[in-house]
CSV table of N, CA and C in Angstrom, one decimal:
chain,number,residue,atom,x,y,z
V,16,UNK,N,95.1,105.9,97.5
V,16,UNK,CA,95.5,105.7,98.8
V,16,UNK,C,96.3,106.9,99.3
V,17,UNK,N,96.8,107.8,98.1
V,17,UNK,CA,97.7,108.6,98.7
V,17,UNK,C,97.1,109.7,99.6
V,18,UNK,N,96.1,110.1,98.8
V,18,UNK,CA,94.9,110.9,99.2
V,18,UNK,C,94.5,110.9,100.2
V,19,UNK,N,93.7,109.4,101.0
V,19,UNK,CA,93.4,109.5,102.1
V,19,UNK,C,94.6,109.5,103.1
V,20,UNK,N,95.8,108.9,102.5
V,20,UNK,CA,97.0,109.1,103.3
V,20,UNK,C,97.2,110.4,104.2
V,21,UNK,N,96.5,111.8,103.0
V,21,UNK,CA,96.5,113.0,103.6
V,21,UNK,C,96.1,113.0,104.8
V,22,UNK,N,95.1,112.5,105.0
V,22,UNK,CA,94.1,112.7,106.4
V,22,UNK,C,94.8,112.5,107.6
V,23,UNK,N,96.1,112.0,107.5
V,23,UNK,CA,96.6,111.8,109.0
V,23,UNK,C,97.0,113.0,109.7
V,24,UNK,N,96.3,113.2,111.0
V,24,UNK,CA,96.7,114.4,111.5
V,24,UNK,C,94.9,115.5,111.9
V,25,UNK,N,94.4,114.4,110.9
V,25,UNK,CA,92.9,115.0,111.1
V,25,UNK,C,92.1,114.0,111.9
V,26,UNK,N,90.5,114.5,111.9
V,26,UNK,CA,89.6,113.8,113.0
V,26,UNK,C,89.7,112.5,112.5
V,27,UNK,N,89.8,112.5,111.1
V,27,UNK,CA,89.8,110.4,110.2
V,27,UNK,C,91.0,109.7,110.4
V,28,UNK,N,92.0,110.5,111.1
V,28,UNK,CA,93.5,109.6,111.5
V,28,UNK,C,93.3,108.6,112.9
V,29,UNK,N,93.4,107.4,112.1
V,29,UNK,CA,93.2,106.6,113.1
V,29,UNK,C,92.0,105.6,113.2
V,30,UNK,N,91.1,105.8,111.9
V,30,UNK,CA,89.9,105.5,111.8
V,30,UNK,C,90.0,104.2,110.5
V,31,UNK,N,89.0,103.0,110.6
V,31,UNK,CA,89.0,102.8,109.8
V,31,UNK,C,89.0,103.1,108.6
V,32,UNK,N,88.8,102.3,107.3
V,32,UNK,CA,88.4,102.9,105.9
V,32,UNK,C,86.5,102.2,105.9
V,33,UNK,N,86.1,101.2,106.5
V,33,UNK,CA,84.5,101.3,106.9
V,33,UNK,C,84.4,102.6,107.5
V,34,UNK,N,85.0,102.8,108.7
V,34,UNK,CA,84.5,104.0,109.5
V,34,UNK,C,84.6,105.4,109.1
V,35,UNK,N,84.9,105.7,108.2
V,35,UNK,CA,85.8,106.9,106.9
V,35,UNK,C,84.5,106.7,106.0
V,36,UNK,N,84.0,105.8,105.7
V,36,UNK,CA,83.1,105.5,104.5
V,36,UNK,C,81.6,106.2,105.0
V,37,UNK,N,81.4,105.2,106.2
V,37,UNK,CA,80.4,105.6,106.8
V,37,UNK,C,80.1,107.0,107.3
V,38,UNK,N,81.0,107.8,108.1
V,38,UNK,CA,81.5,108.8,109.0
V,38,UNK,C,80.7,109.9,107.4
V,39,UNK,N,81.2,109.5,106.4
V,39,UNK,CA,80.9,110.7,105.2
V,39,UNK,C,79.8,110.6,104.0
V,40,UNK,N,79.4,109.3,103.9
V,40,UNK,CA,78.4,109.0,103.4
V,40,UNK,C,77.3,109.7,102.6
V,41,UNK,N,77.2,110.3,103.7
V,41,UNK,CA,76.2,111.4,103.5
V,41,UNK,C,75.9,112.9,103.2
V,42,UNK,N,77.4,113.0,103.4
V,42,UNK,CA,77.9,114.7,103.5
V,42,UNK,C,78.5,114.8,102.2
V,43,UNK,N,77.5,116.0,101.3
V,43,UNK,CA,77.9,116.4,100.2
V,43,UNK,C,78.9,117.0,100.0
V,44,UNK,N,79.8,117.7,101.2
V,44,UNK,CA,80.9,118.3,101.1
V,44,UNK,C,82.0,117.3,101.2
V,45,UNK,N,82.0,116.2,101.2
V,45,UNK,CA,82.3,115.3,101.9
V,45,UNK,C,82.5,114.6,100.4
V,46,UNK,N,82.0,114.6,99.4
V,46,UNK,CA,82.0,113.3,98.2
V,46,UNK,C,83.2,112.9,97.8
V,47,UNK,N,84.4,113.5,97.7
V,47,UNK,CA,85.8,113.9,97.1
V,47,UNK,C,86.2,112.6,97.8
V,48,UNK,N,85.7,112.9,99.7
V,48,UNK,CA,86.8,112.0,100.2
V,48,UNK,C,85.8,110.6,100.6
V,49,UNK,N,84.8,110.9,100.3
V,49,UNK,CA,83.5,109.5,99.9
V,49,UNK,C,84.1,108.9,99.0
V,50,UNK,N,84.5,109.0,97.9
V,50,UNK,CA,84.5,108.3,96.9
V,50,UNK,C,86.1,107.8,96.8
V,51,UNK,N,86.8,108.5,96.8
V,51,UNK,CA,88.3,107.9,97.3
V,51,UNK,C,88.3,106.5,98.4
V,52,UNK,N,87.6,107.0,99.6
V,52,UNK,CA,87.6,106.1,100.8
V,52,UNK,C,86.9,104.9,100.3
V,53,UNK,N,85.5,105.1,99.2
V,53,UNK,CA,84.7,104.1,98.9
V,53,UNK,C,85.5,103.6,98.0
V,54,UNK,N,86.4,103.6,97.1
V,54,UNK,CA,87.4,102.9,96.4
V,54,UNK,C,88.3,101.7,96.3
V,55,UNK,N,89.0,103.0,97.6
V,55,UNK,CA,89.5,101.6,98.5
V,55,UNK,C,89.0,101.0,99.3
V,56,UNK,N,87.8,101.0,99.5
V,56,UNK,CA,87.7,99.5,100.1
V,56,UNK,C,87.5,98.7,99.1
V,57,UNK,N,86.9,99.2,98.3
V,57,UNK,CA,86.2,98.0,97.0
V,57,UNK,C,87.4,97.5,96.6
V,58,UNK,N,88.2,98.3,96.2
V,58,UNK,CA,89.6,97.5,95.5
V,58,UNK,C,89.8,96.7,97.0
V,59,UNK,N,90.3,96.8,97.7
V,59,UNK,CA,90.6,95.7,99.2
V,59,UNK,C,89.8,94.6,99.4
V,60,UNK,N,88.5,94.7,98.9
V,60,UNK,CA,87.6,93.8,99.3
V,60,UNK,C,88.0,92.7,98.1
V,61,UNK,N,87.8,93.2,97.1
V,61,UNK,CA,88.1,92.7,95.8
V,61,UNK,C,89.5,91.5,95.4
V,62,UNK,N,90.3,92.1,96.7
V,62,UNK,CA,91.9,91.6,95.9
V,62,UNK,C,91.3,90.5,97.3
V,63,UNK,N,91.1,90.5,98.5
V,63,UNK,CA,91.1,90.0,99.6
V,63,UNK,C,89.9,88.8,99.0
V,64,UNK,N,89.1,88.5,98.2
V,64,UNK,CA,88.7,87.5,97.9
V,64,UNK,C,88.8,86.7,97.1
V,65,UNK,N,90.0,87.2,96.3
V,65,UNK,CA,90.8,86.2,95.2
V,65,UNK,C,91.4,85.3,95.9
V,66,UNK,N,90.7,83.6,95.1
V,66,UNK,CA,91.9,82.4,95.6
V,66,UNK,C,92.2,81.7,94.7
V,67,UNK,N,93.3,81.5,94.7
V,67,UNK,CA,94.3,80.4,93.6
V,67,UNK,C,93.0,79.7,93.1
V,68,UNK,N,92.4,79.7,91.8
V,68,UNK,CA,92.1,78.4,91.2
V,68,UNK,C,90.6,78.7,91.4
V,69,UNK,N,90.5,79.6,92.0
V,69,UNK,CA,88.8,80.1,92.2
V,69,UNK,C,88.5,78.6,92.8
V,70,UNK,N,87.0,78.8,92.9
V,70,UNK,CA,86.1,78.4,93.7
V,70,UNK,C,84.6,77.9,93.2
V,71,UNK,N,84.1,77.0,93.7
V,71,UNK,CA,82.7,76.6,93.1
V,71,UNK,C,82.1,77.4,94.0
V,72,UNK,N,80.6,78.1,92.8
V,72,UNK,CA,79.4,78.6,94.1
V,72,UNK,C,79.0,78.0,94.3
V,73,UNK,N,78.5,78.5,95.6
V,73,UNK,CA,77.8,77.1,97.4
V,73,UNK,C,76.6,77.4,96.1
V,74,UNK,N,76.1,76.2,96.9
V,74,UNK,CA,75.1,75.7,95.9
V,74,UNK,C,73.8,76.6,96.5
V,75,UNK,N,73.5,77.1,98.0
V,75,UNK,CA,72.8,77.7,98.2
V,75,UNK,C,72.9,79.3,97.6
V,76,UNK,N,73.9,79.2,97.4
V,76,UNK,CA,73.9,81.1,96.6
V,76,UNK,C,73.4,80.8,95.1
V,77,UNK,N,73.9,79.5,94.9
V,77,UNK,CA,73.2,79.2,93.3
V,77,UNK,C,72.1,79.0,92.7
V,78,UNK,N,71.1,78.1,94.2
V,78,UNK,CA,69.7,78.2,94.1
V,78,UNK,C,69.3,79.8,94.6
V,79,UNK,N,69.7,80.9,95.3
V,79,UNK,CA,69.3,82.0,95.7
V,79,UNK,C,69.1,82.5,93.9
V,80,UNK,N,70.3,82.6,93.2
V,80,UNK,CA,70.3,83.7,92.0
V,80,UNK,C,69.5,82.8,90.9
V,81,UNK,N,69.3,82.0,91.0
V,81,UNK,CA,68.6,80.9,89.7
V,81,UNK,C,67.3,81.4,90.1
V,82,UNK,N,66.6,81.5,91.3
V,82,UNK,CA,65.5,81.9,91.8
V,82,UNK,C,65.4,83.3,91.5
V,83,UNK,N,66.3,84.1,91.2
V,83,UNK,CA,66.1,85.6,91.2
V,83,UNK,C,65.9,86.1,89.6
V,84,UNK,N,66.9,85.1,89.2
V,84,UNK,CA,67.2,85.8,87.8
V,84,UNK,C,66.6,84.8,86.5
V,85,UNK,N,66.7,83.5,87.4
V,85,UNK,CA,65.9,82.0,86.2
V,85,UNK,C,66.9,81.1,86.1
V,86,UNK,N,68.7,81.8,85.8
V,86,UNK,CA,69.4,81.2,85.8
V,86,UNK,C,71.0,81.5,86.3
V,87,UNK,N,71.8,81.0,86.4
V,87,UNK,CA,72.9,81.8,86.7
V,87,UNK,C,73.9,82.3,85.6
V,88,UNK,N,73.3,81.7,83.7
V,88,UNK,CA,74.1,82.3,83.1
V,88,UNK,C,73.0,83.7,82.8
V,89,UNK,N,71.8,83.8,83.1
V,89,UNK,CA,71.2,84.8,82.7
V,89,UNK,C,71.6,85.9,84.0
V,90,UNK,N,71.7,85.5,85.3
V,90,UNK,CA,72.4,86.4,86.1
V,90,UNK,C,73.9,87.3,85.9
V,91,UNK,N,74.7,86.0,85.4
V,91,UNK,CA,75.9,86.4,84.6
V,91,UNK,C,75.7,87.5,83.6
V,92,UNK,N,74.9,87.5,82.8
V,92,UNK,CA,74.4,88.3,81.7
V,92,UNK,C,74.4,89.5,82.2
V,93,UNK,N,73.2,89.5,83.4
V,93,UNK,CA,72.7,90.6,84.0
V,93,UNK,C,73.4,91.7,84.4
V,94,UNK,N,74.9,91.3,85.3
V,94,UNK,CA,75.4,91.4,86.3
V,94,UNK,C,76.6,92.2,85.1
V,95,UNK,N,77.1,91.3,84.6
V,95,UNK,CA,78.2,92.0,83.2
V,95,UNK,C,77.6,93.2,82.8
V,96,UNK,N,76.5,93.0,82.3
V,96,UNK,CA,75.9,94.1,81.6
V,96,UNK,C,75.9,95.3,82.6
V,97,UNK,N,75.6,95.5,83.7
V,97,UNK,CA,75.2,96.5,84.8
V,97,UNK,C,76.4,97.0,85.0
V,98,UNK,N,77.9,96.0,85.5
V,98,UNK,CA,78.9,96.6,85.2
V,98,UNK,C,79.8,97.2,83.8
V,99,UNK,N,79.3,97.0,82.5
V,99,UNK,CA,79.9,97.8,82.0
V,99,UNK,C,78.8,99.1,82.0
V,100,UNK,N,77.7,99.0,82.0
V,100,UNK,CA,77.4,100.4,82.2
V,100,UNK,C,77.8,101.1,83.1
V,101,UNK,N,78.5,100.6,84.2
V,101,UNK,CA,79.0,101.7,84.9
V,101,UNK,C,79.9,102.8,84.4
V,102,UNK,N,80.4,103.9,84.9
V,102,UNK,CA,80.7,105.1,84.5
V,102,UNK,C,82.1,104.9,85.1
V,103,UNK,N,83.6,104.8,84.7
V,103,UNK,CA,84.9,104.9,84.9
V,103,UNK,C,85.0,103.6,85.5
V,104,UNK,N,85.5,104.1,86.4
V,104,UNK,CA,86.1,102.6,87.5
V,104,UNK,C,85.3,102.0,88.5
V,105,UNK,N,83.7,102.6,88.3
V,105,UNK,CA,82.5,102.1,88.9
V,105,UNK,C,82.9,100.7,89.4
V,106,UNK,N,81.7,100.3,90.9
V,106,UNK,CA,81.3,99.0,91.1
V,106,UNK,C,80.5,98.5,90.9
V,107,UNK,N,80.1,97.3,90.7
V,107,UNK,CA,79.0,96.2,90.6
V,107,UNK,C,78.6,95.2,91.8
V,108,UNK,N,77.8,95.3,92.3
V,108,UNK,CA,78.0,94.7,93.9
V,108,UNK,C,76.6,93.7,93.8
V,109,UNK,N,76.5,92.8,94.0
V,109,UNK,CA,76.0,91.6,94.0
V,109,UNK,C,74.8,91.6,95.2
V,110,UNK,N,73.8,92.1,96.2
V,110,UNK,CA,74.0,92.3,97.5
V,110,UNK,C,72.6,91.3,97.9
């Protein structure tokens, strides 16, 4: 956060962290503060959907991934696996 903190005073001050994400996306000169900006949001999204005591999956996201994958502990499987392959503090995004 401190990092993008920098930006105040530039064209991204005053901009979301979507509109920061998007706005650079694409710009290779740009990756430093892509990947920072894409951080936080994942960590924000991340903390912002934790609830006391968790939650059952709707049963329609349950028949979606049982359909996709056969089951939902083989999804689980899937989904673990893909995240530890990721590289450092990588994400795993479900979509």
């Amino acid at each position: 956060v401190d990092k993008l903190n920098a930006l105040a005073g530039t064209t991204y001050d005053g901009k979301t962290i979507e509109e920061i994400v998007l706005a650079v996306a694409n710009d290779a000169d740009k990756k430093v503060l892509f990947n920072q900006a894409a951080q936080h949001f994942n960590h924000t999204f991340y903390f912002r959907c934790l609830v006391p005591n968790g939650k059952s999956m709707p049963k329609s996201l349950e028949s979606a991934i049982a359909a996709q994958f056969g089951s939902v502990e083989k999804f689980k499987d899937t989904f673990s696996q893909a995240g530890v392959n990721n590289f450092g503090s990588g994400w795993t995004w479900l979509c």
